[in-house]
């Protein structure tokens, strides 16, 4: 390896770093980085946005420095830069307390005119931020931050502080059901109103957007509809995967133009989805491309410590006293999402209110017996491969082979889909255990299975049987 080649150097370093942390951590912070430049005394790493740069400085700098030093055989200064287009390099400033660097904000705002003074903006904002369809409790104050969601949380705060900045416009928050995407999206709306950082904001689900658009067509008021959505400073659309269901070509067309108008005007767009945009089967390619222009922030199932914090916060808020052993019992057995954790607390609250008794560990076990199953062993990709191979009558080696036999392809795609659904492995890691296949192959497999599930009940039964065999 030539030391002068930054791309090769960083590629080797990434191979080392991958083994020093969980796969999900590596995928979140390192997959979109590049080696940009290497000199005798400095190595410059390209990061996609200010958040990644700051987090790498705070959490991974020592590891990076150690690996780079080993590969080069000498100590060098490690610099993190944001690469803008094909020319401009913006350094990540280490002495700023904000998640967004001053220089990045200045670069984005250089061409913008007619900005409203902050005091005037706060005064004008009153009454112009729609909050009728927002939950009062969905605020940043009530959001529990952990390693599973800290990136999305930081990005959401940055959007409130500097709406419309290209680095995170749009902001796409994605993750499974019940992980707090809607909470963060609505917290952005609440905080924007409180701080007055936007004049007009609108929060809707994609289904509401669709229904209002259809109504505007029926009443011949499409111009009024367009004005409603294109004359806001902040547009938040929750659950954009709804656009993929059925035949919604005209709705996608309308949203495409709304998106373009808002972004060209420097207005902030926030979207949530249950999957990363390129995995949304049925979404127009031009929308997928635009959704990936800004910042993609994923939310993962909460880790044990975060689950405990969520349970404690929910119990305190509801005035329910739970002992540490009860909280530990629930946190150890409800690991899938936040909604189930809060549901467990509500069940205990209802029981305590009706029975007027304390919630002991024995009471918790009895009340939650239908909600909490016995603790299951963790499932890995090798487990899924063995179960899928056995179910479909093929070998594990077949799943990793290059063969295109129809029954092997079906088994491989089902196994890839379950690995994506049941583990926290990245697309790249899943592809690696299936014969070192590219991440795009995994995406295609997952999309194929999702399409088939819409009408193939037999496939759903197959997947359920494989899941049950793993429990």
GROMACS .gro file of C-alpha atoms in nm:
model
  471
    1UNK     CA    1   0.000   0.000   0.000
    2UNK     CA    2   0.131   0.343  -0.093
    3UNK     CA    3   0.126   0.573   0.203
    4UNK     CA    4   0.053   0.866  -0.028
    5UNK     CA    5  -0.282   0.716  -0.132
    6UNK     CA    6  -0.540   0.842   0.125
    7UNK     CA    7  -0.820   0.620  -0.011
    8UNK     CA    8  -0.614   0.303   0.027
    9UNK     CA    9  -0.487   0.408   0.367
   10UNK     CA   10  -0.838   0.474   0.498
   11UNK     CA   11  -0.969   0.149   0.347
   12UNK     CA   12  -0.712  -0.050   0.545
   13UNK     CA   13  -0.786   0.156   0.858
   14UNK     CA   14  -1.159   0.091   0.821
   15UNK     CA   15  -1.094  -0.283   0.808
   16UNK     CA   16  -0.916  -0.253   1.142
   17UNK     CA   17  -1.175  -0.021   1.297
   18UNK     CA   18  -1.462  -0.250   1.195
   19UNK     CA   19  -1.338  -0.513   1.437
   20UNK     CA   20  -1.308  -0.267   1.725
   21UNK     CA   21  -1.679  -0.184   1.764
   22UNK     CA   22  -2.030  -0.325   1.711
   23UNK     CA   23  -2.140  -0.354   1.348
   24UNK     CA   24  -2.425  -0.105   1.395
   25UNK     CA   25  -2.188   0.155   1.541
   26UNK     CA   26  -1.945   0.115   1.253
   27UNK     CA   27  -2.226   0.141   0.997
   28UNK     CA   28  -2.365   0.458   1.154
   29UNK     CA   29  -2.043   0.656   1.180
   30UNK     CA   30  -1.791   0.516   0.932
   31UNK     CA   31  -1.962   0.382   0.619
   32UNK     CA   32  -1.993   0.727   0.457
   33UNK     CA   33  -1.641   0.845   0.534
   34UNK     CA   34  -1.344   0.864   0.295
   35UNK     CA   35  -0.972   0.922   0.308
   36UNK     CA   36  -0.918   1.264   0.150
   37UNK     CA   37  -0.552   1.361   0.183
   38UNK     CA   38  -0.232   1.243   0.348
   39UNK     CA   39   0.088   1.442   0.403
   40UNK     CA   40   0.398   1.367   0.610
   41UNK     CA   41   0.236   1.518   0.919
   42UNK     CA   42  -0.142   1.513   0.860
   43UNK     CA   43  -0.421   1.279   0.747
   44UNK     CA   44  -0.754   1.431   0.639
   45UNK     CA   45  -1.073   1.226   0.664
   46UNK     CA   46  -1.386   1.319   0.472
   47UNK     CA   47  -1.707   1.308   0.679
   48UNK     CA   48  -2.060   1.358   0.538
   49UNK     CA   49  -2.178   1.622   0.786
   50UNK     CA   50  -2.085   1.820   1.100
   51UNK     CA   51  -2.248   1.566   1.333
   52UNK     CA   52  -2.033   1.279   1.209
   53UNK     CA   53  -1.721   1.492   1.241
   54UNK     CA   54  -1.798   1.594   1.597
   55UNK     CA   55  -1.894   1.244   1.705
   56UNK     CA   56  -1.579   1.096   1.555
   57UNK     CA   57  -1.377   1.355   1.746
   58UNK     CA   58  -1.552   1.281   2.074
   59UNK     CA   59  -1.596   0.905   2.057
   60UNK     CA   60  -1.354   0.751   1.811
   61UNK     CA   61  -1.058   0.986   1.773
   62UNK     CA   62  -0.823   0.779   1.991
   63UNK     CA   63  -0.904   0.458   1.804
   64UNK     CA   64  -0.865   0.630   1.466
   65UNK     CA   65  -0.535   0.787   1.565
   66UNK     CA   66  -0.405   0.454   1.693
   67UNK     CA   67  -0.494   0.267   1.372
   68UNK     CA   68  -0.364   0.540   1.139
   69UNK     CA   69  -0.037   0.561   1.332
   70UNK     CA   70   0.006   0.183   1.306
   71UNK     CA   71  -0.054   0.183   0.931
   72UNK     CA   72   0.171   0.482   0.857
   73UNK     CA   73   0.442   0.394   1.102
   74UNK     CA   74   0.443   0.749   1.233
   75UNK     CA   75   0.219   0.986   1.426
   76UNK     CA   76   0.019   1.241   1.228
   77UNK     CA   77  -0.249   1.498   1.302
   78UNK     CA   78  -0.599   1.367   1.219
   79UNK     CA   79  -0.828   1.624   1.056
   80UNK     CA   80  -1.199   1.580   0.983
   81UNK     CA   81  -1.352   1.778   0.698
   82UNK     CA   82  -1.693   1.805   0.536
   83UNK     CA   83  -1.666   1.760   0.162
   84UNK     CA   84  -1.897   1.996  -0.027
   85UNK     CA   85  -1.954   1.908  -0.392
   86UNK     CA   86  -1.628   1.857  -0.579
   87UNK     CA   87  -1.422   2.140  -0.442
   88UNK     CA   88  -1.499   2.305  -0.111
   89UNK     CA   89  -1.364   2.153   0.207
   90UNK     CA   90  -1.506   2.274   0.538
   91UNK     CA   91  -1.312   2.173   0.850
   92UNK     CA   92  -1.495   2.041   1.153
   93UNK     CA   93  -1.419   2.294   1.427
   94UNK     CA   94  -1.346   2.130   1.758
   95UNK     CA   95  -1.393   2.429   1.989
   96UNK     CA   96  -1.761   2.499   1.921
   97UNK     CA   97  -2.025   2.376   2.167
   98UNK     CA   98  -2.296   2.347   1.900
   99UNK     CA   99  -2.355   2.047   1.680
  100UNK     CA  100  -2.335   2.279   1.381
  101UNK     CA  101  -2.014   2.468   1.310
  102UNK     CA  102  -2.029   2.843   1.255
  103UNK     CA  103  -1.842   2.812   0.929
  104UNK     CA  104  -2.083   2.554   0.792
  105UNK     CA  105  -2.379   2.774   0.878
  106UNK     CA  106  -2.213   3.082   0.726
  107UNK     CA  107  -2.133   2.895   0.406
  108UNK     CA  108  -2.494   2.791   0.368
  109UNK     CA  109  -2.642   3.130   0.453
  110UNK     CA  110  -2.407   3.336   0.235
  111UNK     CA  111  -2.653   3.349  -0.054
  112UNK     CA  112  -2.970   3.388   0.147
  113UNK     CA  113  -3.138   3.727   0.180
  114UNK     CA  114  -3.425   3.885   0.364
  115UNK     CA  115  -3.373   3.702   0.693
  116UNK     CA  116  -3.598   3.814   0.975
  117UNK     CA  117  -3.446   3.946   1.295
  118UNK     CA  118  -3.471   3.687   1.573
  119UNK     CA  119  -3.687   3.901   1.801
  120UNK     CA  120  -3.923   3.983   1.515
  121UNK     CA  121  -3.931   3.618   1.416
  122UNK     CA  122  -4.038   3.510   1.763
  123UNK     CA  123  -4.314   3.767   1.765
  124UNK     CA  124  -4.438   3.671   1.417
  125UNK     CA  125  -4.426   3.300   1.492
  126UNK     CA  126  -4.706   3.316   1.747
  127UNK     CA  127  -5.017   3.152   1.606
  128UNK     CA  128  -4.851   3.053   1.278
  129UNK     CA  129  -4.715   2.714   1.384
  130UNK     CA  130  -4.986   2.450   1.356
  131UNK     CA  131  -4.996   2.240   1.674
  132UNK     CA  132  -5.347   2.094   1.661
  133UNK     CA  133  -5.219   1.751   1.558
  134UNK     CA  134  -4.916   1.746   1.789
  135UNK     CA  135  -4.893   1.555   2.117
  136UNK     CA  136  -4.804   1.785   2.406
  137UNK     CA  137  -4.573   1.521   2.554
  138UNK     CA  138  -4.366   1.477   2.239
  139UNK     CA  139  -4.096   1.729   2.328
  140UNK     CA  140  -3.717   1.713   2.351
  141UNK     CA  141  -3.747   1.739   2.728
  142UNK     CA  142  -3.941   1.411   2.740
  143UNK     CA  143  -3.715   1.229   2.494
  144UNK     CA  144  -3.467   0.982   2.645
  145UNK     CA  145  -3.135   0.993   2.462
  146UNK     CA  146  -2.914   0.685   2.429
  147UNK     CA  147  -2.657   0.548   2.189
  148UNK     CA  148  -2.944   0.403   1.985
  149UNK     CA  149  -3.084   0.746   1.897
  150UNK     CA  150  -2.829   1.015   1.987
  151UNK     CA  151  -2.741   1.091   1.625
  152UNK     CA  152  -3.106   1.145   1.526
  153UNK     CA  153  -3.161   1.353   1.841
  154UNK     CA  154  -2.859   1.574   1.767
  155UNK     CA  155  -2.967   1.619   1.407
  156UNK     CA  156  -3.318   1.718   1.517
  157UNK     CA  157  -3.181   1.982   1.754
  158UNK     CA  158  -2.959   2.118   1.477
  159UNK     CA  159  -3.258   2.150   1.244
  160UNK     CA  160  -3.435   2.361   1.506
  161UNK     CA  161  -3.130   2.585   1.556
  162UNK     CA  162  -3.049   2.635   1.187
  163UNK     CA  163  -3.349   2.538   0.970
  164UNK     CA  164  -3.293   2.509   0.596
  165UNK     CA  165  -2.919   2.444   0.604
  166UNK     CA  166  -2.832   2.220   0.308
  167UNK     CA  167  -2.622   1.982   0.517
  168UNK     CA  168  -2.936   1.842   0.679
  169UNK     CA  169  -3.213   1.933   0.437
  170UNK     CA  170  -3.404   1.716   0.421
  171UNK     CA  171  -3.356   1.544   0.753
  172UNK     CA  172  -3.479   1.186   0.716
  173UNK     CA  173  -3.528   0.998   1.043
  174UNK     CA  174  -3.576   0.626   0.984
  175UNK     CA  175  -3.612   0.314   1.195
  176UNK     CA  176  -3.852   0.042   1.303
  177UNK     CA  177  -4.192   0.074   1.465
  178UNK     CA  178  -4.211   0.231   1.810
  179UNK     CA  179  -3.857   0.369   1.830
  180UNK     CA  180  -3.949   0.737   1.872
  181UNK     CA  181  -3.945   0.879   1.518
  182UNK     CA  182  -4.278   1.057   1.560
  183UNK     CA  183  -4.168   1.185   1.901
  184UNK     CA  184  -3.859   1.349   1.750
  185UNK     CA  185  -4.048   1.486   1.450
  186UNK     CA  186  -4.309   1.651   1.672
  187UNK     CA  187  -4.041   1.771   1.914
  188UNK     CA  188  -3.888   1.964   1.622
  189UNK     CA  189  -4.223   2.135   1.563
  190UNK     CA  190  -4.272   2.215   1.932
  191UNK     CA  191  -3.920   2.350   1.981
  192UNK     CA  192  -3.931   2.554   1.660
  193UNK     CA  193  -4.243   2.724   1.789
  194UNK     CA  194  -4.093   2.779   2.135
  195UNK     CA  195  -3.773   2.933   2.000
  196UNK     CA  196  -3.936   3.110   1.707
  197UNK     CA  197  -3.676   2.984   1.458
  198UNK     CA  198  -3.943   2.951   1.187
  199UNK     CA  199  -4.248   3.160   1.106
  200UNK     CA  200  -4.475   2.892   0.965
  201UNK     CA  201  -4.453   2.518   1.018
  202UNK     CA  202  -4.675   2.226   0.927
  203UNK     CA  203  -4.670   1.871   1.064
  204UNK     CA  204  -4.870   1.599   0.887
  205UNK     CA  205  -4.858   1.228   0.829
  206UNK     CA  206  -4.818   1.118   0.469
  207UNK     CA  207  -5.172   0.981   0.485
  208UNK     CA  208  -5.309   1.325   0.578
  209UNK     CA  209  -5.109   1.478   0.291
  210UNK     CA  210  -5.260   1.219   0.055
  211UNK     CA  211  -5.618   1.268   0.180
  212UNK     CA  212  -5.595   1.647   0.158
  213UNK     CA  213  -5.452   1.624  -0.193
  214UNK     CA  214  -5.734   1.394  -0.310
  215UNK     CA  215  -5.989   1.630  -0.154
  216UNK     CA  216  -5.831   1.926  -0.334
  217UNK     CA  217  -5.865   1.744  -0.666
  218UNK     CA  218  -6.229   1.662  -0.600
  219UNK     CA  219  -6.306   2.021  -0.503
  220UNK     CA  220  -6.086   2.169  -0.778
  221UNK     CA  221  -5.866   2.344  -0.522
  222UNK     CA  222  -5.524   2.206  -0.612
  223UNK     CA  223  -5.372   2.556  -0.627
  224UNK     CA  224  -5.486   2.628  -0.273
  225UNK     CA  225  -5.346   2.292  -0.162
  226UNK     CA  226  -5.008   2.370  -0.319
  227UNK     CA  227  -4.998   2.712  -0.153
  228UNK     CA  228  -5.074   2.559   0.186
  229UNK     CA  229  -4.775   2.326   0.169
  230UNK     CA  230  -4.531   2.543  -0.025
  231UNK     CA  231  -4.562   2.857   0.186
  232UNK     CA  232  -4.417   2.715   0.506
  233UNK     CA  233  -4.072   2.746   0.660
  234UNK     CA  234  -4.078   2.396   0.808
  235UNK     CA  235  -4.262   2.096   0.664
  236UNK     CA  236  -4.264   1.771   0.863
  237UNK     CA  237  -4.412   1.461   0.698
  238UNK     CA  238  -4.439   1.151   0.915
  239UNK     CA  239  -4.436   0.792   0.782
  240UNK     CA  240  -4.352   0.861   0.418
  241UNK     CA  241  -4.370   0.487   0.345
  242UNK     CA  242  -4.747   0.540   0.303
  243UNK     CA  243  -4.670   0.702  -0.034
  244UNK     CA  244  -4.555   0.359  -0.154
  245UNK     CA  245  -4.886   0.180  -0.090
  246UNK     CA  246  -5.126   0.140  -0.382
  247UNK     CA  247  -5.121   0.367  -0.683
  248UNK     CA  248  -5.023   0.711  -0.558
  249UNK     CA  249  -4.838   0.840  -0.863
  250UNK     CA  250  -5.011   1.179  -0.859
  251UNK     CA  251  -4.951   1.219  -0.487
  252UNK     CA  252  -4.582   1.144  -0.533
  253UNK     CA  253  -4.574   1.390  -0.824
  254UNK     CA  254  -4.729   1.662  -0.607
  255UNK     CA  255  -4.493   1.594  -0.320
  256UNK     CA  256  -4.196   1.598  -0.558
  257UNK     CA  257  -4.281   1.953  -0.669
  258UNK     CA  258  -4.358   2.063  -0.312
  259UNK     CA  259  -4.020   1.927  -0.202
  260UNK     CA  260  -3.834   2.109  -0.480
  261UNK     CA  261  -4.007   2.441  -0.417
  262UNK     CA  262  -3.936   2.434  -0.044
  263UNK     CA  263  -3.573   2.332  -0.077
  264UNK     CA  264  -3.504   2.591  -0.347
  265UNK     CA  265  -3.645   2.854  -0.111
  266UNK     CA  266  -3.418   2.732   0.170
  267UNK     CA  267  -3.705   2.595   0.379
  268UNK     CA  268  -3.656   2.298   0.609
  269UNK     CA  269  -3.804   1.955   0.533
  270UNK     CA  270  -3.817   1.673   0.789
  271UNK     CA  271  -3.933   1.322   0.696
  272UNK     CA  272  -3.973   1.000   0.892
  273UNK     CA  273  -3.982   0.649   0.752
  274UNK     CA  274  -3.975   0.290   0.873
  275UNK     CA  275  -3.691   0.221   0.628
  276UNK     CA  276  -3.404   0.400   0.459
  277UNK     CA  277  -3.537   0.573   0.140
  278UNK     CA  278  -3.365   0.341  -0.109
  279UNK     CA  279  -3.542   0.044   0.053
  280UNK     CA  280  -3.889   0.197   0.001
  281UNK     CA  281  -4.026  -0.018  -0.279
  282UNK     CA  282  -4.276   0.182  -0.487
  283UNK     CA  283  -4.121   0.522  -0.418
  284UNK     CA  284  -4.019   0.707  -0.734
  285UNK     CA  285  -3.644   0.710  -0.795
  286UNK     CA  286  -3.634   1.089  -0.818
  287UNK     CA  287  -3.788   1.114  -0.470
  288UNK     CA  288  -3.542   0.858  -0.333
  289UNK     CA  289  -3.258   1.067  -0.477
  290UNK     CA  290  -3.388   1.389  -0.323
  291UNK     CA  291  -3.452   1.232   0.015
  292UNK     CA  292  -3.084   1.133   0.023
  293UNK     CA  293  -2.963   1.487  -0.054
  294UNK     CA  294  -2.958   1.580   0.311
  295UNK     CA  295  -2.900   1.383   0.629
  296UNK     CA  296  -3.015   1.028   0.701
  297UNK     CA  297  -3.042   0.956   1.074
  298UNK     CA  298  -3.135   0.608   1.187
  299UNK     CA  299  -3.295   0.502   1.513
  300UNK     CA  300  -3.224   0.157   1.653
  301UNK     CA  301  -3.392  -0.047   1.927
  302UNK     CA  302  -3.291   0.090   2.268
  303UNK     CA  303  -3.000  -0.070   2.450
  304UNK     CA  304  -3.046  -0.198   2.805
  305UNK     CA  305  -2.940   0.123   2.982
  306UNK     CA  306  -3.167   0.333   2.761
  307UNK     CA  307  -3.458   0.096   2.825
  308UNK     CA  308  -3.409   0.140   3.199
  309UNK     CA  309  -3.400   0.519   3.160
  310UNK     CA  310  -3.717   0.517   2.948
  311UNK     CA  311  -3.902   0.304   3.203
  312UNK     CA  312  -3.791   0.524   3.493
  313UNK     CA  313  -3.887   0.845   3.312
  314UNK     CA  314  -4.228   0.709   3.213
  315UNK     CA  315  -4.297   0.583   3.566
  316UNK     CA  316  -4.191   0.914   3.723
  317UNK     CA  317  -4.407   1.110   3.480
  318UNK     CA  318  -4.711   0.894   3.558
  319UNK     CA  319  -4.650   0.904   3.933
  320UNK     CA  320  -4.585   0.530   3.956
  321UNK     CA  321  -4.323   0.402   4.200
  322UNK     CA  322  -4.122   0.115   4.051
  323UNK     CA  323  -3.834  -0.051   4.233
  324UNK     CA  324  -3.502  -0.107   4.054
  325UNK     CA  325  -3.565  -0.483   4.032
  326UNK     CA  326  -3.901  -0.428   3.858
  327UNK     CA  327  -3.745  -0.187   3.610
  328UNK     CA  328  -3.459  -0.430   3.549
  329UNK     CA  329  -3.706  -0.716   3.496
  330UNK     CA  330  -3.898  -0.525   3.228
  331UNK     CA  331  -3.587  -0.379   3.063
  332UNK     CA  332  -3.434  -0.725   3.037
  333UNK     CA  333  -3.737  -0.872   2.861
  334UNK     CA  334  -3.885  -0.593   2.648
  335UNK     CA  335  -3.614  -0.507   2.400
  336UNK     CA  336  -3.790  -0.441   2.072
  337UNK     CA  337  -3.921  -0.084   2.101
  338UNK     CA  338  -4.012   0.209   2.322
  339UNK     CA  339  -4.386   0.173   2.268
  340UNK     CA  340  -4.387  -0.169   2.433
  341UNK     CA  341  -4.182  -0.039   2.725
  342UNK     CA  342  -4.428   0.244   2.788
  343UNK     CA  343  -4.718   0.001   2.742
  344UNK     CA  344  -4.578  -0.215   3.021
  345UNK     CA  345  -4.565   0.085   3.255
  346UNK     CA  346  -4.924   0.179   3.168
  347UNK     CA  347  -5.041  -0.175   3.247
  348UNK     CA  348  -4.875  -0.158   3.588
  349UNK     CA  349  -5.018   0.190   3.647
  350UNK     CA  350  -5.370   0.067   3.572
  351UNK     CA  351  -5.327  -0.230   3.806
  352UNK     CA  352  -5.188  -0.013   4.087
  353UNK     CA  353  -5.475   0.235   4.049
  354UNK     CA  354  -5.742  -0.035   4.068
  355UNK     CA  355  -5.588  -0.259   4.333
  356UNK     CA  356  -5.425   0.013   4.546
  357UNK     CA  357  -5.117  -0.201   4.602
  358UNK     CA  358  -4.745  -0.161   4.548
  359UNK     CA  359  -4.586  -0.305   4.235
  360UNK     CA  360  -4.350  -0.577   4.354
  361UNK     CA  361  -4.152  -0.801   4.122
  362UNK     CA  362  -4.410  -1.079   4.176
  363UNK     CA  363  -4.696  -0.843   4.088
  364UNK     CA  364  -4.512  -0.720   3.779
  365UNK     CA  365  -4.455  -1.075   3.657
  366UNK     CA  366  -4.822  -1.160   3.701
  367UNK     CA  367  -4.962  -0.840   3.546
  368UNK     CA  368  -4.725  -0.847   3.251
  369UNK     CA  369  -4.737  -1.222   3.189
  370UNK     CA  370  -4.924  -1.172   2.861
  371UNK     CA  371  -4.695  -0.890   2.748
  372UNK     CA  372  -4.359  -1.032   2.848
  373UNK     CA  373  -4.245  -1.368   2.725
  374UNK     CA  374  -3.962  -1.560   2.881
  375UNK     CA  375  -3.625  -1.417   2.792
  376UNK     CA  376  -3.508  -1.545   2.456
  377UNK     CA  377  -3.154  -1.599   2.342
  378UNK     CA  378  -3.023  -1.347   2.094
  379UNK     CA  379  -3.049  -1.450   1.731
  380UNK     CA  380  -2.751  -1.408   1.500
  381UNK     CA  381  -2.719  -1.421   1.124
  382UNK     CA  382  -2.570  -1.772   1.136
  383UNK     CA  383  -2.876  -1.892   1.330
  384UNK     CA  384  -3.106  -1.743   1.067
  385UNK     CA  385  -2.906  -1.896   0.782
  386UNK     CA  386  -2.926  -2.243   0.941
  387UNK     CA  387  -3.299  -2.211   1.010
  388UNK     CA  388  -3.379  -2.081   0.660
  389UNK     CA  389  -3.162  -2.344   0.492
  390UNK     CA  390  -3.330  -2.620   0.691
  391UNK     CA  391  -3.678  -2.490   0.614
  392UNK     CA  392  -3.617  -2.462   0.239
  393UNK     CA  393  -3.419  -2.785   0.210
  394UNK     CA  394  -3.090  -2.632   0.101
  395UNK     CA  395  -2.749  -2.608   0.265
  396UNK     CA  396  -2.599  -2.303   0.434
  397UNK     CA  397  -2.325  -2.321   0.172
  398UNK     CA  398  -2.593  -2.287  -0.100
  399UNK     CA  399  -2.704  -1.956   0.052
  400UNK     CA  400  -2.355  -1.815   0.006
  401UNK     CA  401  -2.292  -1.974  -0.334
  402UNK     CA  402  -2.329  -1.805  -0.673
  403UNK     CA  403  -2.602  -2.042  -0.791
  404UNK     CA  404  -2.919  -1.888  -0.935
  405UNK     CA  405  -3.142  -2.193  -0.891
  406UNK     CA  406  -3.491  -2.068  -0.815
  407UNK     CA  407  -3.542  -2.249  -0.483
  408UNK     CA  408  -3.198  -2.142  -0.358
  409UNK     CA  409  -3.260  -1.779  -0.456
  410UNK     CA  410  -3.593  -1.786  -0.268
  411UNK     CA  411  -3.424  -1.926   0.043
  412UNK     CA  412  -3.139  -1.675   0.020
  413UNK     CA  413  -3.374  -1.377  -0.018
  414UNK     CA  414  -3.589  -1.493   0.275
  415UNK     CA  415  -3.280  -1.535   0.492
  416UNK     CA  416  -3.145  -1.192   0.397
  417UNK     CA  417  -3.484  -1.037   0.477
  418UNK     CA  418  -3.493  -1.203   0.820
  419UNK     CA  419  -3.135  -1.097   0.894
  420UNK     CA  420  -3.236  -0.739   0.819
  421UNK     CA  421  -3.554  -0.772   1.025
  422UNK     CA  422  -3.428  -0.968   1.326
  423UNK     CA  423  -3.073  -0.841   1.376
  424UNK     CA  424  -2.899  -0.505   1.393
  425UNK     CA  425  -2.649  -0.600   1.123
  426UNK     CA  426  -2.577  -0.347   0.849
  427UNK     CA  427  -2.653  -0.415   0.483
  428UNK     CA  428  -2.282  -0.458   0.420
  429UNK     CA  429  -2.243  -0.713   0.701
  430UNK     CA  430  -2.544  -0.912   0.580
  431UNK     CA  431  -2.404  -0.922   0.228
  432UNK     CA  432  -2.069  -1.040   0.363
  433UNK     CA  433  -2.211  -1.357   0.523
  434UNK     CA  434  -2.400  -1.443   0.205
  435UNK     CA  435  -2.095  -1.498  -0.012
  436UNK     CA  436  -1.950  -1.146   0.014
  437UNK     CA  437  -2.240  -1.000  -0.183
  438UNK     CA  438  -2.280  -0.626  -0.232
  439UNK     CA  439  -2.518  -0.430  -0.006
  440UNK     CA  440  -2.735  -0.351  -0.310
  441UNK     CA  441  -2.806  -0.724  -0.344
  442UNK     CA  442  -2.938  -0.726   0.012
  443UNK     CA  443  -3.157  -0.424  -0.061
  444UNK     CA  444  -3.298  -0.595  -0.371
  445UNK     CA  445  -3.368  -0.914  -0.174
  446UNK     CA  446  -3.554  -0.725   0.099
  447UNK     CA  447  -3.757  -0.530  -0.156
  448UNK     CA  448  -3.848  -0.852  -0.340
  449UNK     CA  449  -3.967  -1.021  -0.021
  450UNK     CA  450  -4.174  -0.717   0.081
  451UNK     CA  451  -4.346  -0.710  -0.258
  452UNK     CA  452  -4.424  -1.081  -0.240
  453UNK     CA  453  -4.564  -1.049   0.112
  454UNK     CA  454  -4.838  -0.821  -0.022
  455UNK     CA  455  -5.008  -1.119  -0.190
  456UNK     CA  456  -4.816  -1.437  -0.104
  457UNK     CA  457  -4.959  -1.586   0.216
  458UNK     CA  458  -4.740  -1.893   0.175
  459UNK     CA  459  -4.426  -1.681   0.205
  460UNK     CA  460  -4.561  -1.520   0.522
  461UNK     CA  461  -4.617  -1.867   0.669
  462UNK     CA  462  -4.262  -1.968   0.573
  463UNK     CA  463  -4.115  -1.663   0.745
  464UNK     CA  464  -4.329  -1.717   1.056
  465UNK     CA  465  -4.216  -2.080   1.081
  466UNK     CA  466  -3.850  -1.979   1.053
  467UNK     CA  467  -3.899  -1.711   1.319
  468UNK     CA  468  -4.073  -1.956   1.552
  469UNK     CA  469  -3.793  -2.207   1.509
  470UNK     CA  470  -3.550  -1.942   1.633
  471UNK     CA  471  -3.746  -1.858   1.948
   0.00000   0.00000   0.00000
